[in-house]
Amino acid sequence: MSRRSLDGNRVADAVIVGGGAAGLCLAQWLTSTGTTAVTVVEAPDGPLRPAERTWCHWDDGPGVFEDAVVASWPRLRVRGTDGHVVEAAPAPLRYRMIRSGPFERLVHARLAACPAAHVLRATAEAVRSVPDGAEVRCTTPDGRALTVRGRYVFDSRPLRTPPPARTALLQHFRGWFVRTASARFDPEVADLMDFRVPQPRHGLAFGYVLPLGPDRALVEYTEFSRTVPTTSAYESALRQYTTNVLRLGPLTVESAEQGIIPMTDARFPRRIGPAVFRIGAAGGATRPATGYTFAAVQRQSRAIAAALHRGGEVVPRPHGRRALAMDAVLLRALDTGRIDGPEFFTDLFRRVPMERLLRFLDGGSTPWEEFGIGLCTPVGPMLRTAAELPFLPRRTPAQPEESR
């Protein structure tokens, strides 16, 4: 159980730094049996707490966070630059949306009901290894210094400096939660990629539409590129997309969200001390070729909980070596312009059954399935890219800044 040491500081089996998706997923799994004492160090209200955000993933059934799912779709659609439509129902998979607000309230309520769990609102200043574990030095909202010690520390805070990489693209986006004057959306179908938007000189761009009702949706403009445009440029792209492409007519923008997701073949160290581990995006949970993170975070959290129970490797790889190697080739091929991004993704969804392709993107495919998917890509450019990768140096990319 969580307890106080002789000096009044808190001691736990596991200390989790950060109360986002990765930190709260891990806290949920570690405390689900009620036997692991967990302290979550979560930033107090203020500039360190991010705005509400959206996480999406596909799954074959309700999971432990189903109560935080605000919408789901049985059918998915991809549109090419010429308007060609690929649409399918990837049963048994459904695409699910989770909003960070309901998710945090759900997990906080579960932690509050668990005697072995404690949420500490404080700013984590430093993490270091100590004999028999590790400690987190914190500052409480009223300015008091506090130290939290644990057998293990799991740090989910974003990295200050990205690791060296051969290829470093950014998936960046701005989305509008819109309400239209009349029914304009099919609540059964989500548009994963709609390439009927102007394409940048470098990289690719697409629209992303998640209906929340016949007259409500999250509509995003997304780019894979090296640089991030201004907010006014995003707004212009969204106006063009909603007006000229989707033809939504009169609409109200109820709220907006904006973000940047690194797409990189960097190697993310999972262990940074004898008892200190990185988790979530900081530990490499983001899939390099897609930017999806939430499903990998859940898998990693389950695996950590199981490893602590049986005494095995504490933080296993969030993605397999084969998946990361294939993603490295794709990122380099996109970055060099050897493949046309919109054509590549449209053809892939057209030629590969959607359920199989989604399992591949989630790391659940077999080597034989991956070989077949590889044959559906531009083989020549991909092989040339694979041949050059071992000779490319890894460099530290510039840290992106979100425009506001």
Coordinates of C-alpha atoms in Angstrom, one line a residue:
M1 CA 0.0 0.0 0.0
S2 CA 1.0 3.6 -0.5
R3 CA 2.5 4.9 2.8
R4 CA 4.5 7.7 4.3
S5 CA 8.3 7.4 5.0
L6 CA 9.8 8.6 8.2
D7 CA 10.5 12.0 6.7
G8 CA 6.9 12.4 5.6
N9 CA 7.4 11.9 1.9
R10 CA 5.2 9.5 0.0
V11 CA 6.3 5.9 -0.9
A12 CA 4.6 3.7 -3.5
D13 CA 5.3 0.5 -5.5
A14 CA 5.0 2.6 -8.8
V15 CA 5.1 6.3 -9.4
I16 CA 3.7 7.5 -12.7
V17 CA 4.7 11.0 -13.9
G18 CA 2.0 12.6 -16.0
G19 CA -1.8 12.1 -16.0
G20 CA -2.4 11.9 -19.8
A21 CA -3.4 8.8 -21.8
A22 CA -0.2 6.9 -21.1
G23 CA 0.0 7.7 -17.4
L24 CA -3.7 7.0 -16.6
C25 CA -3.9 3.9 -18.7
L26 CA -1.0 2.5 -16.8
A27 CA -2.5 3.5 -13.4
Q28 CA -5.7 1.8 -14.4
W29 CA -4.0 -1.5 -15.2
L30 CA -1.7 -1.5 -12.2
T31 CA -4.5 -0.9 -9.8
S32 CA -7.1 -3.1 -11.4
T33 CA -6.3 -5.9 -9.0
G34 CA -5.9 -3.6 -6.0
T35 CA -2.5 -5.0 -5.1
T36 CA -0.1 -2.4 -6.5
A37 CA 0.3 0.9 -4.7
V38 CA 0.4 3.6 -7.3
T39 CA 1.0 7.4 -7.1
V40 CA 0.2 9.5 -10.2
V41 CA 2.0 12.8 -10.2
E42 CA -0.3 15.0 -12.3
A43 CA 0.3 18.6 -13.2
P44 CA -2.0 21.1 -11.4
D45 CA -4.3 23.4 -13.3
G46 CA -2.4 25.9 -15.4
P47 CA -0.1 26.1 -18.5
L48 CA 1.4 22.6 -17.9
R49 CA -2.0 20.9 -18.4
P50 CA -2.9 20.5 -22.1
A51 CA -6.2 21.5 -23.6
E52 CA -8.9 18.8 -24.1
R53 CA -7.9 16.6 -27.0
T54 CA -9.1 13.6 -29.0
W55 CA -7.7 10.1 -29.2
C56 CA -8.9 7.6 -31.8
H57 CA -8.2 3.9 -32.3
W58 CA -9.8 0.8 -33.7
D59 CA -10.8 -2.2 -31.6
D60 CA -12.7 -5.5 -32.0
G61 CA -14.9 -4.9 -28.9
P62 CA -15.6 -2.8 -25.9
G63 CA -12.6 -2.2 -23.8
V64 CA -12.0 -1.1 -20.2
F65 CA -12.3 2.5 -21.3
E66 CA -15.6 2.1 -23.2
D67 CA -17.4 4.4 -20.9
A68 CA -15.2 7.2 -22.2
V69 CA -15.9 6.5 -25.9
V70 CA -18.0 9.4 -27.2
A71 CA -18.6 8.0 -30.7
S72 CA -17.7 5.0 -32.9
W73 CA -18.1 4.0 -36.5
P74 CA -18.6 0.6 -38.1
R75 CA -17.6 1.9 -41.6
L76 CA -14.5 3.7 -42.8
R77 CA -13.8 5.6 -46.0
V78 CA -10.8 6.9 -47.9
R79 CA -11.1 9.3 -50.9
G80 CA -8.4 9.8 -53.5
T81 CA -7.4 13.1 -55.0
D82 CA -9.8 12.3 -58.0
G83 CA -12.7 11.6 -55.6
H84 CA -12.4 7.8 -56.0
V85 CA -14.0 6.3 -52.9
V86 CA -12.8 3.2 -50.9
E87 CA -15.3 2.3 -48.2
A88 CA -15.6 -0.8 -46.1
A89 CA -16.8 -2.2 -42.8
P90 CA -13.7 -3.7 -41.2
A91 CA -15.7 -6.0 -38.9
P92 CA -15.1 -7.0 -36.2
L93 CA -13.2 -3.7 -35.8
R94 CA -14.8 -0.4 -35.1
Y95 CA -13.2 3.0 -35.1
R96 CA -13.6 4.7 -31.7
M97 CA -13.2 8.2 -30.4
I98 CA -12.2 9.1 -26.8
R99 CA -12.1 12.6 -25.5
S100 CA -9.5 13.4 -22.9
G101 CA -12.0 15.0 -20.5
P102 CA -14.4 12.0 -20.1
F103 CA -11.4 9.6 -20.1
E104 CA -9.7 11.5 -17.2
R105 CA -12.9 11.7 -15.2
L106 CA -13.5 8.0 -15.7
V107 CA -10.0 6.9 -14.6
H108 CA -9.9 9.4 -11.7
A109 CA -13.1 8.0 -10.4
R110 CA -11.7 4.5 -10.5
L111 CA -8.5 5.5 -8.8
A112 CA -10.4 7.3 -6.1
A113 CA -12.2 4.1 -5.3
C114 CA -9.0 2.1 -5.0
P115 CA -7.2 2.3 -1.6
A116 CA -3.9 1.6 -3.3
A117 CA -4.0 4.6 -5.6
H118 CA -3.3 8.2 -5.1
V119 CA -3.3 11.2 -7.5
L120 CA -1.0 14.0 -6.5
R121 CA -1.4 17.4 -8.1
A122 CA 2.1 18.7 -8.3
T123 CA 4.8 19.8 -10.8
A124 CA 7.4 17.1 -11.3
E125 CA 10.8 18.8 -11.2
A126 CA 13.3 15.9 -11.4
V127 CA 13.3 12.1 -11.6
R128 CA 16.3 10.1 -10.4
S129 CA 17.4 6.7 -9.3
V130 CA 18.0 6.0 -5.6
P131 CA 18.9 2.8 -3.8
D132 CA 16.0 0.2 -4.1
G133 CA 14.1 2.3 -6.6
A134 CA 13.7 5.9 -7.8
E135 CA 12.2 9.2 -6.7
V136 CA 10.3 12.1 -8.1
R137 CA 11.0 15.6 -6.7
C138 CA 7.9 17.7 -7.0
T139 CA 6.5 21.2 -6.2
T140 CA 2.9 21.4 -4.9
P141 CA 0.6 24.2 -6.1
D142 CA 1.3 26.1 -2.8
G143 CA 5.0 26.0 -3.4
R144 CA 6.0 23.1 -1.0
A145 CA 8.7 20.7 -2.0
L146 CA 7.7 17.0 -1.9
T147 CA 9.5 13.8 -2.8
V148 CA 7.7 10.7 -4.0
R149 CA 9.6 7.5 -3.9
G150 CA 8.8 4.2 -5.6
R151 CA 10.1 0.8 -6.5
Y152 CA 9.7 2.0 -10.1
V153 CA 9.0 5.3 -11.8
F154 CA 7.2 5.6 -15.2
D155 CA 7.7 8.9 -16.8
S156 CA 5.2 9.9 -19.6
R157 CA 6.3 13.6 -20.0
P158 CA 7.1 14.8 -23.5
L159 CA 10.8 14.7 -24.4
R160 CA 12.5 18.1 -24.3
T161 CA 14.8 17.0 -27.2
P162 CA 13.8 14.5 -29.8
P163 CA 16.2 11.5 -30.3
P164 CA 18.4 11.5 -33.4
A165 CA 16.6 10.1 -36.5
R166 CA 17.2 9.4 -40.2
T167 CA 13.8 10.7 -41.1
A168 CA 11.7 13.2 -39.0
L169 CA 8.3 14.3 -40.4
L170 CA 5.5 15.9 -38.5
Q171 CA 1.8 15.0 -38.5
H172 CA 0.2 18.3 -37.7
F173 CA -3.5 19.2 -37.8
R174 CA -6.2 21.6 -36.8
G175 CA -9.8 20.5 -36.3
W176 CA -13.2 22.1 -36.0
F177 CA -16.1 20.7 -34.0
V178 CA -18.9 21.9 -36.3
R179 CA -22.6 22.0 -36.3
T180 CA -24.4 22.4 -39.6
A181 CA -27.8 23.9 -40.3
S182 CA -29.1 20.6 -41.8
A183 CA -28.1 16.9 -41.8
R184 CA -24.9 16.7 -43.7
F185 CA -23.1 13.6 -42.1
D186 CA -23.6 9.9 -42.1
P187 CA -23.0 8.9 -38.4
E188 CA -22.1 5.4 -39.5
V189 CA -19.1 6.4 -41.7
A190 CA -15.8 8.0 -40.7
D191 CA -13.5 9.5 -43.3
L192 CA -10.0 8.5 -42.4
M193 CA -8.3 10.3 -45.3
D194 CA -9.8 12.6 -47.9
F195 CA -7.2 13.7 -50.3
R196 CA -9.4 16.2 -52.1
V197 CA -7.5 19.1 -50.6
P198 CA -4.6 21.1 -52.1
Q199 CA -1.4 19.1 -51.7
P200 CA 1.8 20.8 -50.2
R201 CA 5.0 20.9 -52.2
H202 CA 6.5 18.5 -49.7
G203 CA 4.6 15.7 -48.0
L204 CA 0.8 15.2 -48.2
A205 CA -2.4 16.6 -46.8
F206 CA -5.9 15.3 -46.2
G207 CA -9.2 15.9 -44.6
Y208 CA -10.5 13.8 -41.7
V209 CA -14.2 13.7 -40.8
L210 CA -15.6 12.0 -37.7
P211 CA -19.4 12.4 -37.6
L212 CA -20.9 12.9 -34.1
G213 CA -24.5 13.1 -35.4
P214 CA -26.3 14.0 -38.6
D215 CA -25.5 17.7 -38.1
R216 CA -22.3 17.5 -36.0
A217 CA -18.8 16.4 -36.7
L218 CA -15.1 16.8 -36.0
V219 CA -13.5 18.0 -39.3
E220 CA -9.8 18.2 -39.4
Y221 CA -7.2 19.4 -41.9
T222 CA -4.0 17.3 -41.5
E223 CA -0.5 17.4 -43.1
F224 CA 2.5 15.1 -43.1
S225 CA 5.4 17.4 -43.7
R226 CA 8.6 18.9 -42.2
T227 CA 7.2 22.3 -41.2
V228 CA 4.0 23.6 -39.4
P229 CA 1.9 26.3 -40.9
T230 CA 0.3 29.2 -39.1
T231 CA -3.1 29.0 -37.5
S232 CA -4.5 31.3 -40.2
A233 CA -3.3 28.9 -42.8
Y234 CA -5.0 26.0 -41.1
E235 CA -8.2 28.1 -40.8
S236 CA -8.1 28.9 -44.5
A237 CA -7.6 25.2 -45.4
L238 CA -10.5 24.2 -43.2
R239 CA -12.8 26.9 -44.7
Q240 CA -11.9 25.7 -48.2
Y241 CA -12.5 22.1 -47.3
T242 CA -15.8 22.5 -45.5
T243 CA -17.1 25.0 -48.1
N244 CA -15.8 23.8 -51.5
V245 CA -15.2 20.1 -50.9
L246 CA -17.7 18.9 -48.3
R247 CA -20.2 21.6 -49.2
L248 CA -21.6 21.7 -45.7
G249 CA -23.4 25.0 -46.2
P250 CA -23.9 27.3 -43.1
L251 CA -22.1 25.9 -40.1
T252 CA -21.1 26.9 -36.6
V253 CA -17.6 26.2 -35.3
E254 CA -18.3 25.2 -31.6
S255 CA -14.6 24.5 -30.7
A256 CA -11.2 23.8 -32.2
E257 CA -8.2 21.6 -31.5
Q258 CA -4.7 21.6 -32.8
G259 CA -1.7 19.4 -32.4
I260 CA 1.6 18.0 -33.6
I261 CA 2.6 14.3 -33.7
P262 CA 6.2 13.4 -34.5
M263 CA 6.6 10.7 -37.3
T264 CA 10.1 9.5 -36.9
D265 CA 12.3 6.5 -37.1
A266 CA 14.2 7.6 -34.0
R267 CA 15.0 5.0 -31.3
F268 CA 13.2 5.9 -28.1
P269 CA 15.0 4.6 -25.0
R270 CA 12.5 2.9 -22.7
R271 CA 14.8 2.6 -19.7
I272 CA 16.7 5.7 -18.5
G273 CA 17.8 4.4 -15.1
P274 CA 17.8 1.2 -13.1
A275 CA 14.2 1.8 -12.0
V276 CA 13.1 4.7 -14.3
F277 CA 11.2 4.0 -17.5
R278 CA 9.6 6.1 -20.2
I279 CA 6.1 5.3 -21.4
G280 CA 3.7 6.6 -24.0
A281 CA 4.9 8.8 -26.8
A282 CA 8.1 9.5 -24.9
G283 CA 8.8 5.8 -24.8
G284 CA 8.1 5.2 -28.5
A285 CA 4.4 4.3 -28.4
T286 CA 3.5 6.5 -31.3
R287 CA 3.3 4.4 -34.5
P288 CA 5.8 6.2 -36.8
A289 CA 3.9 5.8 -40.1
T290 CA 0.4 6.8 -38.8
G291 CA 0.8 8.8 -35.6
Y292 CA -1.7 6.5 -33.7
T293 CA -0.7 6.1 -30.1
F294 CA -3.7 5.2 -27.9
A295 CA -3.9 1.5 -28.8
A296 CA -0.2 1.0 -28.3
V297 CA -0.4 2.7 -24.9
Q298 CA -3.1 0.3 -23.8
R299 CA -1.1 -2.7 -24.9
Q300 CA 2.1 -1.4 -23.2
S301 CA 0.2 -0.7 -20.0
R302 CA -1.3 -4.2 -19.9
A303 CA 2.2 -5.7 -20.6
I304 CA 3.8 -3.6 -17.8
A305 CA 1.2 -4.7 -15.3
A306 CA 1.7 -8.3 -16.3
A307 CA 5.5 -8.0 -16.2
L308 CA 5.4 -6.5 -12.7
H309 CA 3.2 -9.4 -11.5
R310 CA 5.5 -12.1 -12.9
G311 CA 8.8 -10.2 -12.5
G312 CA 9.7 -10.0 -16.2
E313 CA 10.9 -7.2 -18.4
V314 CA 9.2 -4.1 -17.0
V315 CA 8.6 -2.1 -20.1
P316 CA 8.4 -4.2 -23.3
R317 CA 8.6 -2.7 -26.8
P318 CA 5.3 -0.9 -27.8
H319 CA 5.9 -1.9 -31.5
G320 CA 7.7 -4.9 -33.0
R321 CA 11.0 -4.6 -34.9
R322 CA 9.4 -5.5 -38.2
A323 CA 6.8 -2.8 -37.9
L324 CA 9.3 -0.2 -37.1
A325 CA 11.6 -1.3 -40.0
M326 CA 8.7 -1.0 -42.5
D327 CA 7.6 2.3 -41.1
A328 CA 11.2 3.7 -41.5
V329 CA 11.2 2.7 -45.2
L330 CA 7.8 4.4 -45.7
L331 CA 8.7 7.6 -43.9
R332 CA 11.9 7.9 -45.9
A333 CA 10.1 7.2 -49.2
L334 CA 7.5 9.9 -48.4
D335 CA 10.2 12.4 -47.3
T336 CA 12.3 11.9 -50.4
G337 CA 9.2 12.1 -52.7
R338 CA 10.0 8.7 -54.2
I339 CA 6.3 7.8 -53.7
D340 CA 3.2 10.0 -54.1
G341 CA 1.6 10.0 -50.6
P342 CA -2.1 10.4 -51.6
E343 CA -1.7 7.8 -54.4
F344 CA 0.2 5.4 -52.0
F345 CA -2.4 5.4 -49.3
T346 CA -5.4 5.3 -51.6
D347 CA -4.0 2.3 -53.5
L348 CA -3.2 0.5 -50.3
F349 CA -6.7 0.8 -49.0
R350 CA -8.1 -0.1 -52.4
R351 CA -5.9 -3.2 -52.8
V352 CA -5.8 -4.6 -49.2
P353 CA -8.9 -5.7 -47.3
M354 CA -9.5 -3.0 -44.7
E355 CA -9.6 -5.2 -41.7
R356 CA -6.3 -6.7 -42.6
L357 CA -4.7 -3.3 -43.3
L358 CA -5.9 -1.9 -40.0
R359 CA -4.5 -4.9 -38.1
F360 CA -1.2 -4.3 -39.9
L361 CA -1.2 -0.7 -38.9
D362 CA -1.8 -1.8 -35.3
G363 CA 1.0 -4.3 -35.4
G364 CA -1.3 -7.4 -35.4
S365 CA -0.5 -8.9 -38.8
T366 CA 1.5 -12.0 -39.6
P367 CA 4.8 -12.0 -41.6
W368 CA 3.0 -13.5 -44.6
E369 CA 0.3 -10.8 -44.5
E370 CA 2.9 -8.2 -44.3
F371 CA 4.7 -9.6 -47.3
G372 CA 1.4 -9.5 -49.3
I373 CA 0.8 -5.9 -48.2
G374 CA 4.4 -5.0 -49.3
L375 CA 3.6 -6.3 -52.8
C376 CA 0.7 -3.8 -52.9
T377 CA 3.1 -0.9 -52.6
P378 CA 5.5 0.6 -55.2
V379 CA 8.1 -2.1 -54.9
G380 CA 11.0 -0.5 -56.7
P381 CA 11.0 2.8 -54.8
M382 CA 10.5 1.0 -51.5
L383 CA 13.4 -1.4 -52.2
R384 CA 15.7 1.5 -53.1
T385 CA 14.8 3.3 -49.9
A386 CA 15.3 0.2 -47.8
A387 CA 18.8 -0.3 -49.4
E388 CA 19.9 3.2 -48.5
L389 CA 18.6 3.4 -44.9
P390 CA 21.5 1.6 -43.2
F391 CA 24.0 4.2 -44.6
L392 CA 22.1 7.3 -43.5
P393 CA 23.2 9.2 -40.4
R394 CA 20.9 9.9 -37.5
R395 CA 20.5 13.6 -36.7
T396 CA 18.7 15.4 -34.0
P397 CA 15.7 17.2 -35.6
A398 CA 14.6 20.7 -34.6
Q399 CA 11.8 20.7 -31.9
P400 CA 8.5 21.9 -33.5
E401 CA 6.5 24.6 -32.1
E402 CA 2.7 24.7 -32.3
S403 CA 1.3 27.8 -33.9
R404 CA -1.6 29.4 -32.1

